[in-house]
Amino acid sequence: MEKTTSNMSAGDDSGLQQLETKKTYGFNQDLYGNQLTETAKTAADAEQHLPPLQAIKAYPMAIFWSLVVSMCVIMEGYDTNLIGNFWAYPSFVKKYGQYYSGIGYQVSAPWQAGYGNATGVGSFFGVLANGYLVSMFGYKRVLIGSLVAMTSFIFILFFAPNIQTLTAGGFLCGLPWGVFASSAPAYASEVLPLSLRVYFTSYTNMCFIIGQLISAGVLEGLVSLDSEWGYRIPYALQWIWPSFLIPILFFAPESPWHLVRKGKLEEAERTLRRLQSKKSNIDPKLTLASIVHTNKLEEELSVGTSYWDCFRGFERRRTEIACMAFVGQITSGICFAYNQTYFFSQVGLTTDQVYKLAIGGNAIALVGTFINWFAVNPYVGRRTAYLWGMASMTGILFIVGILNIWTSNPHIGMSQAVLTLVWTFIFQLTVGQLGWALPAEIGSTRLRQKTVCLARNANYLSSFLCVMEPYFLNPTQWNLKGYTGFFWGGTGLLTFIWAYFRLPETKGRPFNEIDILFAKGVSARKFATCKVDAYDMVQNAELAEHAAHHHRGHHDDKTEQVFVESVHP
């Protein structure tokens, strides 16, 4: 394969030299139709047959920079875990809570919901802005700017005199978190080859877990500290990440896809050379041709670059799938079952047991992630893993709810806690990983960043369901304890039904094939078996003509039916 790639590169230099001289997207149609298509097809075939181990050797710097960008997300995982765990943290509730006779110190349910969701509101706007910022300035400059802003906002959390100021600080910190969370998977999908795509887009999720594990360890170590430093030290530790990430990111390469969309082909080729190993025998000109061809194909299919374009034509379906795949993380019951120390404390576990279980839960999540990488992703499709994971988690939530009938038994609380740990393992084995990976590969390449942003914002919006969680569990409110499992089991069941009918299989598909499958309107259940040729010029011309016709609004049901019958396999 490598030998073929090397041989092809010499013959295609002349065509790609023409490409390199272009500073806009005005490619010569003959070149697009013939030489570029053949060159891109050669590159795509080589990439599809590049196994993970060879890809690791061929793209060591792409892996390194993907890991560095994803490390920004550790801060969000760290701090969001602090928020959830602080409700049962003695020094924190004494500072920011109220004393209730017979219960002790508690942060009221409204302020739990307010602070807990302020970061989500901030992240929502941060993600929305990121879709525009990355399109204009690229990933590198936006990430560095966000890290600088994050450094400033941590001061508010550290010195907050009351819960109101803490909530405002949480909102402001959410702005850069939104940038980190939506940039990391998109960047990974744009610098890495096909065989490594799912691992490093979902690595963002592992960074969340790493952050959560660090915060759980910090809290367990400081839980006995009764002074203000018991909660101030955990906040102060967030300054560590920007201090070394900002200098490193100054040397990071920009995404070659972003550079191609900006017409900077020579710079894109230089970036590809930085990402690939010199010993790989993979010509960067071939990779560049594949990127240019996919971008040109999407232009022909009338794929724009604005948020509005995410809701036009067949992109609307792709946006729905990306958003719902991410929303599934919330509707699967994460607010209730994922490392829920507050739930543990309400079912009768001691403070010591609660924080030991929290560390155990994060460790289990990390194990689940590694098993997903080595035993699930290589062999099981995205759709299959998502469906089985959602079904299993839904069943566990219903069992937790049923067990609450016998809460007079002192062992029931521990049984419910253990079941939530099992839920955590299954979550990270399936939906926890795929919620990050799917949006980064479902959307078209021209709209990838905005599709990821919309999906992440859909996740944030759906997390407002978690506003009810403090009311479900708080002893001064509904005090439902394990019965809360029935509510989240119901939302999990609805998500499973959606996934069965709407979630397609994208495992092993390059971006241009995914474009064609969506353009043809192939049903979700046929994605895995449908054969397409992304380099069939006649087919692509028909699809482009239909897309242009559709965007002008000059079509009716009969025309649509004739078109589908002509191109659908």
XYZ file of C-alpha atoms in Angstrom, residues 4-466:
463
model
C 1.612 2.318 -4.313
C 1.128 5.641 -2.592
C 4.747 6.597 -3.166
C 4.587 5.669 -6.860
C 1.403 7.616 -7.439
C 2.756 10.799 -5.908
C 5.306 11.365 -8.655
C 2.745 11.083 -11.438
C 0.299 13.468 -9.817
C 2.717 16.263 -8.997
C 1.794 18.278 -12.075
C -1.912 18.335 -11.251
C -1.348 19.191 -7.642
C 1.117 21.908 -8.613
C -1.830 23.554 -10.342
C -3.865 23.188 -7.169
C -1.127 24.748 -5.085
C -1.083 27.873 -7.209
C -4.772 28.507 -6.567
C -5.504 30.970 -3.786
C -9.294 30.586 -3.927
C -11.748 27.751 -4.478
C -11.988 28.417 -8.192
C -10.566 25.057 -9.237
C -10.549 24.131 -12.872
C -13.524 21.846 -13.499
C -11.502 19.472 -15.715
C -8.926 19.077 -12.997
C -11.669 18.501 -10.415
C -13.331 15.967 -12.654
C -10.263 13.962 -13.659
C -6.803 14.343 -12.182
C -7.804 15.579 -8.732
C -10.475 12.888 -8.459
C -8.031 10.104 -9.296
C -5.382 11.482 -6.942
C -7.901 11.868 -4.129
C -9.209 8.339 -4.714
C -5.691 6.931 -4.426
C -5.176 8.793 -1.145
C -8.550 7.676 0.214
C -7.912 4.020 -0.654
C -4.546 4.156 1.085
C -6.074 5.768 4.174
C -8.926 3.248 4.390
C -6.432 0.369 4.362
C -4.125 1.940 6.916
C -4.472 -0.135 10.122
C -4.344 1.618 13.524
C -0.806 0.509 14.433
C 0.636 1.719 11.132
C -1.388 4.922 11.451
C 0.166 5.547 14.877
C 3.636 5.220 13.347
C 2.699 7.393 10.369
C 1.051 10.225 12.324
C 2.909 10.580 15.650
C 2.767 14.386 15.760
C -0.915 14.446 14.786
C -1.571 12.208 17.780
C 0.545 14.414 20.044
C -1.221 17.659 19.069
C -4.642 16.027 19.294
C -3.811 14.922 22.841
C -2.585 18.408 23.761
C -5.757 20.118 22.490
C -7.947 17.575 24.272
C -6.103 18.222 27.539
C -7.888 21.581 27.718
C -11.047 19.618 28.495
C -9.514 18.182 31.685
C -10.292 21.491 33.382
C -13.991 21.224 32.540
C -14.182 17.634 33.773
C -12.327 18.677 36.924
C -14.527 21.648 37.775
C -17.905 20.159 36.836
C -17.059 17.227 39.096
C -16.289 19.673 41.898
C -19.737 21.225 41.523
C -21.579 17.915 41.824
C -19.469 16.732 44.749
C -19.495 19.987 46.728
C -23.168 19.508 47.716
C -22.066 16.836 50.208
C -18.732 18.546 51.077
C -18.746 19.751 54.714
C -16.584 22.908 54.477
C -18.305 24.034 51.259
C -21.902 23.647 52.501
C -20.969 25.360 55.763
C -19.700 28.386 53.767
C -22.356 28.593 51.060
C -25.306 26.705 52.531
C -27.897 27.146 55.263
C -28.517 25.260 58.473
C -31.711 23.160 58.618
C -32.873 21.840 61.970
C -32.618 18.056 62.123
C -30.765 17.873 58.776
C -27.667 20.050 59.158
C -26.056 22.308 56.556
C -27.470 22.105 53.030
C -27.137 24.289 49.944
C -30.760 24.920 48.979
C -32.134 23.119 45.928
C -32.670 26.375 43.933
C -29.026 27.387 44.402
C -27.822 23.862 43.656
C -29.727 24.070 40.396
C -28.610 27.675 39.799
C -24.887 27.143 40.290
C -24.953 23.720 38.691
C -26.539 25.083 35.513
C -24.793 28.469 35.348
C -21.712 26.753 33.933
C -23.934 25.058 31.348
C -25.409 28.417 30.298
C -21.929 29.898 29.963
C -20.744 26.860 28.009
C -23.754 27.172 25.683
C -22.733 30.679 24.652
C -19.064 29.705 24.532
C -19.840 26.860 22.128
C -22.051 29.091 19.975
C -19.328 31.720 19.706
C -16.707 29.073 18.988
C -18.473 28.054 15.796
C -17.835 31.535 14.431
C -14.442 32.130 16.023
C -12.791 28.949 14.731
C -14.118 29.606 11.214
C -12.472 33.041 11.273
C -9.293 32.531 13.307
C -8.661 28.764 13.399
C -8.369 26.430 16.377
C -4.980 27.539 17.648
C -5.627 31.220 18.320
C -9.100 30.598 19.726
C -7.832 27.978 22.187
C -4.995 30.189 23.452
C -7.364 33.124 23.936
C -9.814 30.931 25.820
C -7.110 29.634 28.149
C -6.084 33.194 28.977
C -9.715 34.076 29.758
C -10.070 30.925 31.863
C -7.072 31.937 33.972
C -8.794 35.222 34.849
C -12.208 33.724 35.645
C -10.786 31.223 38.153
C -10.048 34.186 40.450
C -13.812 34.714 40.854
C -14.346 31.126 42.020
C -11.374 31.276 44.360
C -12.407 34.505 46.132
C -16.235 34.158 45.925
C -17.732 35.445 49.215
C -21.200 33.962 48.588
C -23.124 31.538 46.407
C -24.301 34.356 44.110
C -20.732 35.361 43.189
C -19.818 31.690 42.817
C -22.682 31.260 40.348
C -21.519 34.270 38.310
C -17.981 32.851 38.243
C -19.347 29.506 37.099
C -21.134 31.203 34.201
C -17.971 33.006 33.073
C -15.830 29.861 33.377
C -18.391 28.086 31.215
C -17.549 30.354 28.247
C -14.032 28.954 27.634
C -15.168 25.459 28.644
C -17.591 25.572 25.726
C -14.697 26.401 23.418
C -12.570 23.517 24.720
C -15.361 20.947 24.585
C -16.356 21.746 20.985
C -12.832 22.283 19.605
C -11.146 19.100 20.847
C -13.162 16.430 18.952
C -13.370 18.533 15.778
C -9.619 19.185 15.769
C -8.872 15.479 16.317
C -11.080 14.450 13.402
C -9.287 16.931 11.117
C -5.660 16.025 11.850
C -5.889 12.225 12.182
C -6.468 9.445 9.611
C -9.657 7.387 9.422
C -8.491 4.409 11.524
C -7.605 6.652 14.495
C -10.584 9.001 14.228
C -12.932 7.405 16.752
C -10.219 6.903 19.374
C -9.084 10.498 19.538
C -12.458 12.170 19.067
C -13.698 10.130 22.014
C -10.456 10.836 23.896
C -12.125 14.132 24.803
C -14.405 12.068 26.990
C -11.399 10.430 28.645
C -10.066 13.899 29.454
C -13.341 14.571 31.251
C -12.832 11.388 33.237
C -9.219 12.276 34.041
C -10.385 15.659 35.304
C -13.117 14.020 37.354
C -10.703 11.472 38.793
C -8.241 14.206 39.793
C -10.993 16.250 41.458
C -12.353 13.187 43.279
C -8.881 12.453 44.640
C -8.370 16.087 45.670
C -11.742 16.229 47.439
C -11.201 12.893 49.196
C -7.841 14.152 50.447
C -9.217 17.481 51.679
C -12.682 16.438 52.899
C -11.531 16.407 56.520
C -10.139 19.976 56.251
C -12.734 22.112 58.022
C -11.455 25.558 56.951
C -12.108 27.588 53.796
C -9.009 26.011 52.222
C -10.949 22.749 52.011
C -12.772 24.131 48.966
C -10.383 26.931 47.890
C -7.447 24.614 47.171
C -9.502 22.529 44.681
C -10.404 25.730 42.817
C -6.801 27.019 42.867
C -5.445 23.822 41.298
C -7.186 24.791 38.019
C -4.462 27.384 37.384
C -2.009 24.548 36.724
C -3.395 23.657 33.277
C -3.195 27.029 31.492
C 0.318 27.599 32.832
C 1.771 24.846 30.624
C -0.889 24.488 27.893
C -0.628 28.090 26.655
C 3.142 27.919 25.866
C 2.777 24.512 24.189
C -0.158 25.573 21.995
C 1.871 28.436 20.519
C 3.701 25.730 18.513
C 0.576 23.730 17.530
C -0.217 23.277 13.813
C -3.506 24.582 12.454
C -6.036 22.119 11.036
C -5.292 21.391 7.342
C -9.047 21.260 6.653
C -9.459 24.784 8.028
C -6.573 25.985 5.857
C -8.075 24.384 2.731
C -11.422 26.046 3.452
C -9.519 29.337 3.652
C -7.746 28.602 0.349
C -4.292 28.353 1.982
C -3.186 25.189 0.186
C 0.576 25.659 0.534
C 0.218 26.204 4.263
C -2.078 23.168 4.481
C 0.588 21.009 2.827
C 3.251 22.272 5.239
C 0.926 21.418 8.138
C 0.389 17.909 6.785
C 4.147 17.412 6.620
C 4.360 18.414 10.300
C 1.618 15.947 11.241
C 3.040 12.975 9.301
C 6.216 11.047 9.978
C 8.956 11.480 7.376
C 9.411 7.699 7.394
C 5.770 6.977 6.588
C 6.143 7.140 2.762
C 2.774 8.924 2.652
C 2.957 11.884 0.299
C 1.264 14.934 1.902
C 0.223 16.038 -1.593
C -2.042 13.005 -1.818
C -3.620 13.723 1.562
C -4.092 17.335 0.495
C -5.793 16.200 -2.702
C -8.249 14.094 -0.692
C -9.100 17.076 1.538
C -9.526 19.399 -1.450
C -11.702 16.855 -3.271
C -14.003 16.340 -0.276
C -14.312 20.087 0.220
C -15.075 20.560 -3.481
C -17.630 17.721 -3.424
C -19.450 19.369 -0.537
C -19.378 22.701 -2.361
C -20.982 20.979 -5.350
C -23.597 19.503 -2.997
C -24.395 23.068 -1.891
C -23.017 22.599 1.617
C -22.447 26.054 3.088
C -20.471 27.121 6.141
C -23.006 28.981 8.312
C -25.108 27.751 11.215
C -28.159 28.162 9.008
C -26.695 25.679 6.510
C -26.744 23.017 9.228
C -30.544 23.022 8.923
C -30.835 23.015 5.131
C -31.343 20.008 2.878
C -29.793 16.714 3.972
C -27.609 18.589 6.486
C -30.696 18.932 8.683
C -30.768 15.169 9.201
C -27.050 15.104 9.997
C -27.473 17.890 12.546
C -30.363 16.037 14.178
C -28.301 12.849 14.517
C -25.237 14.670 15.892
C -27.362 16.561 18.421
C -29.393 13.579 19.578
C -26.314 11.348 19.895
C -24.880 13.909 22.324
C -28.213 14.518 24.071
C -28.301 10.779 24.760
C -25.561 11.307 27.353
C -28.040 13.352 29.409
C -31.204 11.365 28.752
C -29.413 8.123 29.619
C -29.446 9.353 33.246
C -25.996 10.861 33.757
C -27.280 13.560 36.149
C -28.572 10.845 38.469
C -26.372 7.789 38.062
C -22.919 9.048 37.087
C -20.737 9.309 40.179
C -23.570 10.903 42.146
C -22.094 11.532 45.588
C -25.165 13.513 46.622
C -27.351 10.493 45.875
C -24.978 8.268 47.851
C -25.232 10.582 50.850
C -29.042 10.644 50.682
C -29.402 6.835 50.714
C -27.558 6.537 54.035
C -23.872 6.146 53.144
C -21.284 7.843 55.344
C -19.143 10.750 54.079
C -16.096 8.468 54.004
C -17.976 5.865 51.945
C -19.346 8.537 49.624
C -15.958 9.919 48.556
C -14.311 6.510 48.332
C -17.130 5.423 46.011
C -16.588 8.631 44.010
C -12.959 7.711 43.373
C -13.991 4.146 42.560
C -16.600 5.424 40.113
C -14.061 7.531 38.235
C -11.600 4.644 38.150
C -14.325 2.381 36.735
C -15.111 5.030 34.120
C -11.466 5.094 33.069
C -11.370 1.292 32.804
C -14.554 1.365 30.731
C -12.947 3.846 28.349
C -9.869 1.661 27.800
C -12.010 -1.434 27.231
C -14.055 0.569 24.729
C -10.884 1.462 22.822
C -9.406 -2.036 22.664
C -12.392 -4.404 22.783
C -15.398 -2.466 21.447
C -14.366 0.167 18.858
C -12.231 -2.169 16.699
C -14.960 -4.803 16.414
C -18.364 -3.254 17.153
C -20.105 -0.589 15.087
C -21.110 2.782 16.497
C -24.828 2.084 16.104
C -24.659 -1.359 17.752
C -22.667 -0.103 20.741
C -24.961 2.895 21.232
C -28.145 0.808 21.138
C -26.910 -1.916 23.501
C -25.461 0.646 25.879
C -28.655 2.675 26.056
C -30.779 -0.442 26.578
C -28.533 -1.713 29.404
C -28.406 1.635 31.224
C -32.170 2.024 30.959
C -32.664 -1.394 32.580
C -30.295 -0.536 35.453
C -32.127 2.724 36.175
C -35.456 0.925 36.437
C -33.914 -1.641 38.810
C -32.561 1.166 41.035
C -36.071 2.611 41.169
C -37.638 -0.751 42.041
C -35.108 -1.387 44.832
C -36.181 1.825 46.539
C -39.316 0.012 47.679
C -37.184 -1.805 50.291
C -35.148 1.109 51.649
C -35.844 -0.066 55.217
C -33.132 -2.669 54.532
C -29.769 -1.003 55.337
C -28.042 -2.873 52.485
C -30.345 -1.504 49.780
C -28.605 1.898 49.679
C -25.239 0.270 49.005
C -26.830 -1.981 46.358
C -28.237 1.054 44.582
C -24.836 2.771 44.773
C -23.108 -0.282 43.271
C -25.661 -0.396 40.453
C -24.873 3.215 39.584
C -21.199 2.203 39.349
C -22.188 -0.556 36.906
C -24.186 2.068 35.000
C -21.050 4.284 34.911
C -19.004 1.431 33.436
C -21.559 0.766 30.674
C -21.898 4.489 29.991
C -18.169 4.876 29.325
C -18.133 1.639 27.368
C -20.721 3.001 24.917
C -22.676 6.265 24.952
C -20.103 8.210 26.954
C -17.517 7.722 24.190
C -19.823 7.857 21.194
C -21.561 11.031 22.315
C -18.269 12.777 21.535
C -17.169 10.750 18.516
C -20.380 10.725 16.460
C -20.917 14.511 16.076
C -17.328 14.904 14.857
C -17.880 12.455 11.993
C -21.603 12.839 11.201
C -21.501 16.456 10.016
C -19.993 17.455 6.674
C -16.395 18.662 6.764
C -17.344 22.238 5.826
C -19.812 22.340 8.717
C -17.959 20.048 11.114
C -17.068 22.682 13.711
C -20.565 24.156 13.691
C -22.188 20.705 13.787
C -20.066 19.783 16.821
C -20.978 23.135 18.391
C -24.702 22.580 17.829
C -24.444 19.031 19.186
C -22.582 20.214 22.265
C -25.153 22.955 22.812
C -27.959 20.430 22.448
C -26.206 18.502 25.209
C -26.036 21.644 27.362
C -29.693 22.483 26.706
C -30.846 18.972 27.550
C -28.796 19.143 30.734
C -31.394 21.582 32.021
C -33.385 18.443 32.747
C -30.846 18.159 35.543
